[in-house]
PDB file of C-alpha atoms in Angstrom:
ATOM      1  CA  UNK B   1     100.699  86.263  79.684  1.00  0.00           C
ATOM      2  CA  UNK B   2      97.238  85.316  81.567  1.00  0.00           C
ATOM      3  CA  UNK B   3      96.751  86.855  85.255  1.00  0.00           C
ATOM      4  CA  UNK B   4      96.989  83.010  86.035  1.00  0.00           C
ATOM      5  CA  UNK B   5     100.842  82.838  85.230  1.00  0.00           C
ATOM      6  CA  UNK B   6     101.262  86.144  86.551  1.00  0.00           C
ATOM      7  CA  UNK B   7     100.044  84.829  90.271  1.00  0.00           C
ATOM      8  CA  UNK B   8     102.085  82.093  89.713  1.00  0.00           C
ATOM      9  CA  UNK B   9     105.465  83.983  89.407  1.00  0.00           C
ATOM     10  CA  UNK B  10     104.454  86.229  92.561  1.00  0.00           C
ATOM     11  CA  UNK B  11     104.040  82.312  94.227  1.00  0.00           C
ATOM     12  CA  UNK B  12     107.897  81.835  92.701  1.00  0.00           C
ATOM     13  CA  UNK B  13     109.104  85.103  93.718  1.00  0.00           C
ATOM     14  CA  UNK B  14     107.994  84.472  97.386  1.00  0.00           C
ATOM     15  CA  UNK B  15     108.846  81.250  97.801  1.00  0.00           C
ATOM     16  CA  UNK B  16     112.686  81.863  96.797  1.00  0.00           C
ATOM     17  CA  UNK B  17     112.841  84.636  99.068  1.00  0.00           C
ATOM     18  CA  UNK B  18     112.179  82.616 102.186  1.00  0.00           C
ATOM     19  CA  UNK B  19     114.117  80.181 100.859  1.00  0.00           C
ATOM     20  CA  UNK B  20     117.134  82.554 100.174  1.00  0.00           C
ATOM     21  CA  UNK B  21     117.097  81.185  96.953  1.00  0.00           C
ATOM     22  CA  UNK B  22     118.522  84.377  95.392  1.00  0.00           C
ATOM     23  CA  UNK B  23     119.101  82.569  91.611  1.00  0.00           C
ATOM     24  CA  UNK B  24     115.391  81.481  91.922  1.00  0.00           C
ATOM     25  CA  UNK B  25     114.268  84.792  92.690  1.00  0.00           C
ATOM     26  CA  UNK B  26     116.468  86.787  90.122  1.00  0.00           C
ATOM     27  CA  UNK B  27     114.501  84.135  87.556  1.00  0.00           C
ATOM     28  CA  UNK B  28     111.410  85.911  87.800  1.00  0.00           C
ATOM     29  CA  UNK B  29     112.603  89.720  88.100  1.00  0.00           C
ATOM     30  CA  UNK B  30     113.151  91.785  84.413  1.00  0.00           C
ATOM     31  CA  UNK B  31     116.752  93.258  84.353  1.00  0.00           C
ATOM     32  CA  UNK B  32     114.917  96.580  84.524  1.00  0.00           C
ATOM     33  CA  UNK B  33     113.245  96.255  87.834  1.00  0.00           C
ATOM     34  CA  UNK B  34     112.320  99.278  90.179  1.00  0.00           C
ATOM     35  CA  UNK B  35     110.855  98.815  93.459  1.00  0.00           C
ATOM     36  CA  UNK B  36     109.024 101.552  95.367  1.00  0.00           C
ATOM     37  CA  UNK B  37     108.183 101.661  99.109  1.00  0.00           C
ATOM     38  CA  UNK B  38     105.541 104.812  99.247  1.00  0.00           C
ATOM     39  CA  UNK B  39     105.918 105.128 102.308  1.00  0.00           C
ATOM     40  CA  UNK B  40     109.206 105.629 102.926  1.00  0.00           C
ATOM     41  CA  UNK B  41     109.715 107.404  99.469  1.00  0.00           C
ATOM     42  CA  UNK B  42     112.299 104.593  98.969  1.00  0.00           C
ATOM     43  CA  UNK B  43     113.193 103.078  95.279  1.00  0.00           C
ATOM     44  CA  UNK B  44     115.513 100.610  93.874  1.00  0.00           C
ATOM     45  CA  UNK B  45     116.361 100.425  90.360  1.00  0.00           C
ATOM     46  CA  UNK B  46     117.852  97.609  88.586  1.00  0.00           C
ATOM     47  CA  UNK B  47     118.319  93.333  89.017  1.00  0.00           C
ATOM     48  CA  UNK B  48     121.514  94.173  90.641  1.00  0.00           C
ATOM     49  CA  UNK B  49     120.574  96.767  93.368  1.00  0.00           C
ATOM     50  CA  UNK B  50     117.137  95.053  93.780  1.00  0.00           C
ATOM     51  CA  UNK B  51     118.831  91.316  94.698  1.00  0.00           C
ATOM     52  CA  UNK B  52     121.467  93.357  96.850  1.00  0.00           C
ATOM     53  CA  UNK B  53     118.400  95.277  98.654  1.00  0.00           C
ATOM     54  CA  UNK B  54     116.683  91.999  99.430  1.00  0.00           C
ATOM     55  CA  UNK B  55     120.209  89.696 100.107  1.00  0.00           C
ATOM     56  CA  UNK B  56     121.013  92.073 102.788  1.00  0.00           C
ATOM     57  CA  UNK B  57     118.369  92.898 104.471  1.00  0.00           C
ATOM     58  CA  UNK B  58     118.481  92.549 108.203  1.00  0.00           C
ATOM     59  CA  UNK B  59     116.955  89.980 110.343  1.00  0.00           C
ATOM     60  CA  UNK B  60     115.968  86.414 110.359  1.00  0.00           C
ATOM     61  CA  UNK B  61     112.201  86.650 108.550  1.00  0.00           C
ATOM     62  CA  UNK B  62     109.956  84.531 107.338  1.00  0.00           C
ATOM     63  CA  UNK B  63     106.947  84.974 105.433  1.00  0.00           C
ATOM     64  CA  UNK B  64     103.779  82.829 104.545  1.00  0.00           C
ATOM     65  CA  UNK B  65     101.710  83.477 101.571  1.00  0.00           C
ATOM     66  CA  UNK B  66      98.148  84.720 102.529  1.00  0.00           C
ATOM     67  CA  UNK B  67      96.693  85.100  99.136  1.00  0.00           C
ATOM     68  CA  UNK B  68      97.791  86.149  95.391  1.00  0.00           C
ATOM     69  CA  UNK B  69      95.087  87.619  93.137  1.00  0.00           C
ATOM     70  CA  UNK B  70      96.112  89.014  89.506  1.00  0.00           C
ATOM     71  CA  UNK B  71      95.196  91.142  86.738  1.00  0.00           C
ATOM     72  CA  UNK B  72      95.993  91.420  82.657  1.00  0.00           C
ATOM     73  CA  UNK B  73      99.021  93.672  84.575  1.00  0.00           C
ATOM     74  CA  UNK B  74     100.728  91.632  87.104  1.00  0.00           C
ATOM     75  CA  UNK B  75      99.626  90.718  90.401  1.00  0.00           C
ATOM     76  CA  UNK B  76      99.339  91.407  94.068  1.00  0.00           C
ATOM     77  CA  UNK B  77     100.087  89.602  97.336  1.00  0.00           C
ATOM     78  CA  UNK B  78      98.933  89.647 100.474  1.00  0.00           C
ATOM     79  CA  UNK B  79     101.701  88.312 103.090  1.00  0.00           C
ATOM     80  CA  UNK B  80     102.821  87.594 106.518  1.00  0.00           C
ATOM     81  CA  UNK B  81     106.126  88.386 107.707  1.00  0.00           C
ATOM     82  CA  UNK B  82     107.195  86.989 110.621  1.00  0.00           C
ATOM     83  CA  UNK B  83     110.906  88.329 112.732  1.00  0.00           C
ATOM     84  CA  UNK B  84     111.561  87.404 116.007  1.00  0.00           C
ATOM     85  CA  UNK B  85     108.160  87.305 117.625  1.00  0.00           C
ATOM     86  CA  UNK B  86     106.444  90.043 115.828  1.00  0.00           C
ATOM     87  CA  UNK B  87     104.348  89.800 112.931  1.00  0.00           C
ATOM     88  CA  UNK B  88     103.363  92.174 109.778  1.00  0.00           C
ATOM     89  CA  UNK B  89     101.490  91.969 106.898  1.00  0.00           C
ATOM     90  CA  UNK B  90     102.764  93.396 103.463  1.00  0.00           C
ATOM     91  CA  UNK B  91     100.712  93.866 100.798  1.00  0.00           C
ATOM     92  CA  UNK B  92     102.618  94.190  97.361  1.00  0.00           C
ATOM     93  CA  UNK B  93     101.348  94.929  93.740  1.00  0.00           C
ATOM     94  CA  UNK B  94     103.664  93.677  91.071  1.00  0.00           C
ATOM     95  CA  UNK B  95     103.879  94.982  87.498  1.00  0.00           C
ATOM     96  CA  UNK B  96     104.952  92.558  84.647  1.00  0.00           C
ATOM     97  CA  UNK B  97     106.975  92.856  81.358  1.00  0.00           C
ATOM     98  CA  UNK B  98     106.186  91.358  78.270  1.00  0.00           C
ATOM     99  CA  UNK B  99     107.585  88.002  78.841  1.00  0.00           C
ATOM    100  CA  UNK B 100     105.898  87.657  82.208  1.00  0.00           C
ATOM    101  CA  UNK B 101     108.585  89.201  84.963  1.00  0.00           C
ATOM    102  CA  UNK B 102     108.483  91.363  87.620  1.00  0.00           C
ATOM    103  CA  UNK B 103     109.355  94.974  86.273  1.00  0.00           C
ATOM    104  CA  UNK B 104     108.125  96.769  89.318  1.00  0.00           C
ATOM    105  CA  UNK B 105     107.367  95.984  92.417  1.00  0.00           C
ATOM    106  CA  UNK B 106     104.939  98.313  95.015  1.00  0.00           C
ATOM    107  CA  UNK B 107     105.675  97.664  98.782  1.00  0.00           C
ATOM    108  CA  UNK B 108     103.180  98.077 101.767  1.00  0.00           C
ATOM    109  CA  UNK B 109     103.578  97.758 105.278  1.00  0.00           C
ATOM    110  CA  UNK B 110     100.703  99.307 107.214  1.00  0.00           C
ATOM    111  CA  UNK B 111     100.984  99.891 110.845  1.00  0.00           C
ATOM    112  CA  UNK B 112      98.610  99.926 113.522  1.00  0.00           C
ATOM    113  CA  UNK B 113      97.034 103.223 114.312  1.00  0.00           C
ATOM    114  CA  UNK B 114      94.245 104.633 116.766  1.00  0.00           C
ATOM    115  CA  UNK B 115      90.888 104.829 115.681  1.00  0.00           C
ATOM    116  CA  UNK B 116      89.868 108.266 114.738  1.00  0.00           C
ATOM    117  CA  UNK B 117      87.577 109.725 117.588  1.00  0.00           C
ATOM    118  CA  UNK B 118      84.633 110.517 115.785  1.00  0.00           C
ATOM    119  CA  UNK B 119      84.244 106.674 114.608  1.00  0.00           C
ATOM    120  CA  UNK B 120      83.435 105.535 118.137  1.00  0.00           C
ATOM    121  CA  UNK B 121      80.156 104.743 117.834  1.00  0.00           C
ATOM    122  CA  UNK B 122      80.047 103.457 114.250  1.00  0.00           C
ATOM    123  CA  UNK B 123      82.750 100.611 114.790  1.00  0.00           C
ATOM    124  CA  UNK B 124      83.797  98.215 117.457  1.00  0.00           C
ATOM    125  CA  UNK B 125      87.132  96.912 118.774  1.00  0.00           C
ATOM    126  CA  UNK B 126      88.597  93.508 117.786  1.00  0.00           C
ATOM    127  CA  UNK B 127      90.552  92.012 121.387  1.00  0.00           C
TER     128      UNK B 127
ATOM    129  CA  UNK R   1      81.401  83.109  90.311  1.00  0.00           C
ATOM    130  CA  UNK R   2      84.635  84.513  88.034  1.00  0.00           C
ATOM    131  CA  UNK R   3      87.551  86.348  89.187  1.00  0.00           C
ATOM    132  CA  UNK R   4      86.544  89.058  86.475  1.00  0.00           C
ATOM    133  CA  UNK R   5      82.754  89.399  88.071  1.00  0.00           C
ATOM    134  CA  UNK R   6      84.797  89.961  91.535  1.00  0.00           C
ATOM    135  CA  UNK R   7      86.212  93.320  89.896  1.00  0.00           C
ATOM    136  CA  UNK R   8      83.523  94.220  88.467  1.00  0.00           C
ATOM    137  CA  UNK R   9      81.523  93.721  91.824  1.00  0.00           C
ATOM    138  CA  UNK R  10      84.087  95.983  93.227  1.00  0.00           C
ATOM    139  CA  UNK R  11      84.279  98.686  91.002  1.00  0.00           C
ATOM    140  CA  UNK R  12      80.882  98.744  91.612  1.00  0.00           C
ATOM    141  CA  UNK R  13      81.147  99.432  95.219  1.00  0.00           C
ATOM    142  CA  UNK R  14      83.535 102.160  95.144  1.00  0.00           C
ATOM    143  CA  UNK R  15      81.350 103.827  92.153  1.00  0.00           C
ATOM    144  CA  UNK R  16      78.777 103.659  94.293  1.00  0.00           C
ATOM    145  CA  UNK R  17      80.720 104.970  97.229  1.00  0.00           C
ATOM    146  CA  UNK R  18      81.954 107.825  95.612  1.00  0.00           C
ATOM    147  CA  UNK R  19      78.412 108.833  93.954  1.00  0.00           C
ATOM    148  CA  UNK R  20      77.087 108.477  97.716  1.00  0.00           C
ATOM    149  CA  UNK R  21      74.296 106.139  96.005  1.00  0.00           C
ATOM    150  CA  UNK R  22      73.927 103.976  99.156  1.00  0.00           C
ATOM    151  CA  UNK R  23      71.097 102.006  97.613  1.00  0.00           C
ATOM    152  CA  UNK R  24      73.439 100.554  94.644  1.00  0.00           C
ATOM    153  CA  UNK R  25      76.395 100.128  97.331  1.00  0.00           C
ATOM    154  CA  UNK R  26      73.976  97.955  99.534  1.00  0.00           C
ATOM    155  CA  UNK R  27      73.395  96.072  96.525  1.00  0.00           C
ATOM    156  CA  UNK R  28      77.106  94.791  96.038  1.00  0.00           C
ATOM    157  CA  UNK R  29      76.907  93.495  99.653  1.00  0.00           C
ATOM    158  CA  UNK R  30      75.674  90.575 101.526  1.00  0.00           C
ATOM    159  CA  UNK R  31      73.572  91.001 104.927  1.00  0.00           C
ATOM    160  CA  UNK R  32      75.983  89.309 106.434  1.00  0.00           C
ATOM    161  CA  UNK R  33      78.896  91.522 105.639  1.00  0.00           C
ATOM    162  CA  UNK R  34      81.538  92.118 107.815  1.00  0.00           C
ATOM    163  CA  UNK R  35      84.038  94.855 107.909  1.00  0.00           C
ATOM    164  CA  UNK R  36      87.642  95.260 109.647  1.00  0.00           C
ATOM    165  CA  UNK R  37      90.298  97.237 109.739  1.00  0.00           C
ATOM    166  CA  UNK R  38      93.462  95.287 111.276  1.00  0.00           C
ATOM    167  CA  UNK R  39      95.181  98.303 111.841  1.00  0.00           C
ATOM    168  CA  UNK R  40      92.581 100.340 114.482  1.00  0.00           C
ATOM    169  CA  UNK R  41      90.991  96.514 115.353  1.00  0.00           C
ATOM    170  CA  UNK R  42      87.940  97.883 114.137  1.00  0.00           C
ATOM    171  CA  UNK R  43      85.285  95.827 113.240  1.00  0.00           C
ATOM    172  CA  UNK R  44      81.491  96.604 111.576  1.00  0.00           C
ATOM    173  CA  UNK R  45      78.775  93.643 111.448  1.00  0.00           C
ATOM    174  CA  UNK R  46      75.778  93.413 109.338  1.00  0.00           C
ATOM    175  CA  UNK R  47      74.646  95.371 106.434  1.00  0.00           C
ATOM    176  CA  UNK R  48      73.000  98.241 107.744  1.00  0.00           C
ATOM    177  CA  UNK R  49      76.049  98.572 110.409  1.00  0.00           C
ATOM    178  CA  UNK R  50      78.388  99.238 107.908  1.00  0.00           C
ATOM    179  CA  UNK R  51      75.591 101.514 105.341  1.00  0.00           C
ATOM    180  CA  UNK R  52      75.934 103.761 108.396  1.00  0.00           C
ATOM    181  CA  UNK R  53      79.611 103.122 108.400  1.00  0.00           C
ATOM    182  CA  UNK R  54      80.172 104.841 105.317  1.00  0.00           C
ATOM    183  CA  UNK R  55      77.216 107.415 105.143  1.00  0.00           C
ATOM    184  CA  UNK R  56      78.658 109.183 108.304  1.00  0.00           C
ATOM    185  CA  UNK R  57      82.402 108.481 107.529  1.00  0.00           C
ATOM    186  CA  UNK R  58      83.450 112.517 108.319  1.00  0.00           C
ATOM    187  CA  UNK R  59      84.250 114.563 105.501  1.00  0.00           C
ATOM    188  CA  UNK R  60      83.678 115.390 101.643  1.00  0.00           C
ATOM    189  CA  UNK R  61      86.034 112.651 100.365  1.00  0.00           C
ATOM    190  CA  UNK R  62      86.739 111.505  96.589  1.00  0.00           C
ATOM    191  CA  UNK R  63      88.617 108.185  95.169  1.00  0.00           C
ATOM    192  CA  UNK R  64      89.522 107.490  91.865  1.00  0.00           C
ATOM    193  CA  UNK R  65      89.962 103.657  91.398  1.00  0.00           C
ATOM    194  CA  UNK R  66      94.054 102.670  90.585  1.00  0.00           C
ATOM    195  CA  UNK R  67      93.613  98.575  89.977  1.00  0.00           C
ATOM    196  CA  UNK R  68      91.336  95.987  90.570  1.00  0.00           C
ATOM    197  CA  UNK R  69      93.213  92.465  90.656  1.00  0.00           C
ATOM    198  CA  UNK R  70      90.780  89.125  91.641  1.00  0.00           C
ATOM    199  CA  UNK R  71      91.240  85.789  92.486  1.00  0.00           C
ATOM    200  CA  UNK R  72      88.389  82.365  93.028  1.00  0.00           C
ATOM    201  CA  UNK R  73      87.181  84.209  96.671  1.00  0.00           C
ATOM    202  CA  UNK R  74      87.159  88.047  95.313  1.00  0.00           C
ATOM    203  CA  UNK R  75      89.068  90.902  94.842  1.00  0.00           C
ATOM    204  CA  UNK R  76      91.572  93.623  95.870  1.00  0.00           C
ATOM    205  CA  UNK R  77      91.677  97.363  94.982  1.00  0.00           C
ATOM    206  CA  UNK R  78      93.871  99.953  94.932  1.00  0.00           C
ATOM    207  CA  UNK R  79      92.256 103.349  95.530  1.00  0.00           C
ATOM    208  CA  UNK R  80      93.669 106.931  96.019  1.00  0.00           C
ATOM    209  CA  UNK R  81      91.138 109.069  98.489  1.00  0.00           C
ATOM    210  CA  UNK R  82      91.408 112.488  98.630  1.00  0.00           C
ATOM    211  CA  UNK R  83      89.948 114.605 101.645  1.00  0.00           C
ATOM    212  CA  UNK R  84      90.625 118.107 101.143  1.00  0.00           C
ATOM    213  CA  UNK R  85      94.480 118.820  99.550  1.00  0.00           C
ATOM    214  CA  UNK R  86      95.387 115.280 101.101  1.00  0.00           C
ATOM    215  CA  UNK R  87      95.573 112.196  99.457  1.00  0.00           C
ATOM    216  CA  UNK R  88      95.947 108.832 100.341  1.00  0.00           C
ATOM    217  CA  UNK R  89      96.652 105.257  99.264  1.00  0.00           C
ATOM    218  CA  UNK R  90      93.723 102.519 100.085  1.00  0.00           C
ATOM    219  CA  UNK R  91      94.027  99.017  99.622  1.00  0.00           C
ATOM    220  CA  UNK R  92      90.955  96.949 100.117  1.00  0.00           C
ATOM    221  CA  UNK R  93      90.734  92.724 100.019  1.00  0.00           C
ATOM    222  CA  UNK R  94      87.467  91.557  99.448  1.00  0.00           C
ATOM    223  CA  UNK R  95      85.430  88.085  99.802  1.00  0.00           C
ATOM    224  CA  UNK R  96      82.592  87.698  98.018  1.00  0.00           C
ATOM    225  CA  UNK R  97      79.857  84.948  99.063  1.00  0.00           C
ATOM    226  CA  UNK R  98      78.368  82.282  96.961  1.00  0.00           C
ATOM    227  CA  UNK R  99      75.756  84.794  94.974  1.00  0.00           C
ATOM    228  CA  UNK R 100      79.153  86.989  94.191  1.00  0.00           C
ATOM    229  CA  UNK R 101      78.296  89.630  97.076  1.00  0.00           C
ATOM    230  CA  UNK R 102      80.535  91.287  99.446  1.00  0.00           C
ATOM    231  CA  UNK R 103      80.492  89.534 102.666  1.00  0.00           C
ATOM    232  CA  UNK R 104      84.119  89.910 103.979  1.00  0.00           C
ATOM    233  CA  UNK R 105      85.880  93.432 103.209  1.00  0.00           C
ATOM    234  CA  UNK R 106      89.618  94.066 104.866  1.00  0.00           C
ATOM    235  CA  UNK R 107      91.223  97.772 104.899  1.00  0.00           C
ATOM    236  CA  UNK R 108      94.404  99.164 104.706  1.00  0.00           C
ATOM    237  CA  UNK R 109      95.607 102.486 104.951  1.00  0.00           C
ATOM    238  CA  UNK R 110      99.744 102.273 104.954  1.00  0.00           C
ATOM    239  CA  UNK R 111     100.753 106.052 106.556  1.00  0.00           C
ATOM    240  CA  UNK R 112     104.423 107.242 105.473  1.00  0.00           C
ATOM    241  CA  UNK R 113     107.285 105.935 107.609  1.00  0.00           C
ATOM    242  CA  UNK R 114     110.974 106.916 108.116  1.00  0.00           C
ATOM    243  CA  UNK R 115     113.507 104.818 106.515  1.00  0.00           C
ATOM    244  CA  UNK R 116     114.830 102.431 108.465  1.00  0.00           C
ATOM    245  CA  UNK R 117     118.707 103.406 109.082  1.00  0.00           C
ATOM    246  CA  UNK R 118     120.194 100.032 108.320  1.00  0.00           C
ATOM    247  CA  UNK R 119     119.073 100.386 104.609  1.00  0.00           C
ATOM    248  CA  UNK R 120     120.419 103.649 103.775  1.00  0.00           C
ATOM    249  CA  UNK R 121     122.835 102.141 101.441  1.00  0.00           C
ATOM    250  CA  UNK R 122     120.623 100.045  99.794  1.00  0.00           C
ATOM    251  CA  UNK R 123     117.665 102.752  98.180  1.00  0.00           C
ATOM    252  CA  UNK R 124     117.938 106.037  96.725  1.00  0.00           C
ATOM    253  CA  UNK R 125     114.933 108.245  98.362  1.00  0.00           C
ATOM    254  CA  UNK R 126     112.152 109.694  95.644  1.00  0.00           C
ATOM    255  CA  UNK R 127     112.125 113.685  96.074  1.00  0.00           C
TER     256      UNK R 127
END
């Protein structure tokens, strides 16, 4: 599998999920799939678990694609999710098996944060 | 310019980074460069802006290089820094201008979070 096809199931694997497409998206996920948020030390193993995790999960969101790029391994995504009025970006990396599905997933959701003090004079603020 | 020449432009960079050769890093990046971070809203201009950017960055920091994935426009790492017994997960998006040099670098540093409570029943938590 090229990184080409690779970026091009992330595309699929996105696009069902704001479509609630849930057959769609179980298409391009291996049986065996884990999915790790870092941050909050969370994982999910398995198809079953993983569609449950992402079929129930709260809110009315919707995302946009920002940009895919891939590797020999998988792929990664950057993304907007929208929910109400608020907006995030995720950025995920995605692992493939050797017929080209997702086999694990890496989840990112970076928050805003104060600049560190001693960068004051190096950087400057976006309005 | 090809997605592969993207990674290798980056894995450039952070070589250079990390070997504090500032004179090869300046070479992977176009005058025009422009950094942000979306989390702080902090943004550095111009090539010798953001030299000084990451010559004065505080303290005696290492990163090993996880991935580099790439599309048509440039590139996206995964790095882990560690400062002292702390380490931490970067991930970097980069453009790259028409002569394949930096010129548009995005930064993400995703800081741990507590679970939300409406998806206890969906993960397991990673000791």
């Amino acid at each position: 599998m090229s990184s080409d096809q690779h970026c091009e199931t992330v595309r699929r694997y996105w696009a069902a999920a704001e479509a609630r497409d849930w057959e769609s998206f179980a298409a391009t996920l291996s049986p065996d799939v884990v999915y790790r948020c870092p941050q909050t030390r969370e994982v999910v193993r398995g198809l079953d678990a993983y569609l449950r995790f992402n079929r129930e999960y709260p809110g009315d969101w919707h995302l946009d694609i920002d940009r895919v790029l891939g590797d020999e391994e998988g792929a990664m995504s950057r993304t907007t999710f929208t929910v109400g009025g608020e907006e995030m970006t995720g950025l995920c990396l995605f692992r493939m098996d050797a017929e080209g599905r997702i086999v694990a997933v890496e989840d990112w959701w970076p928050a805003p944060y104060e600049r560190p003090a001693g960068r004051a004079h190096l950087s400057e603020l976006q309005d």
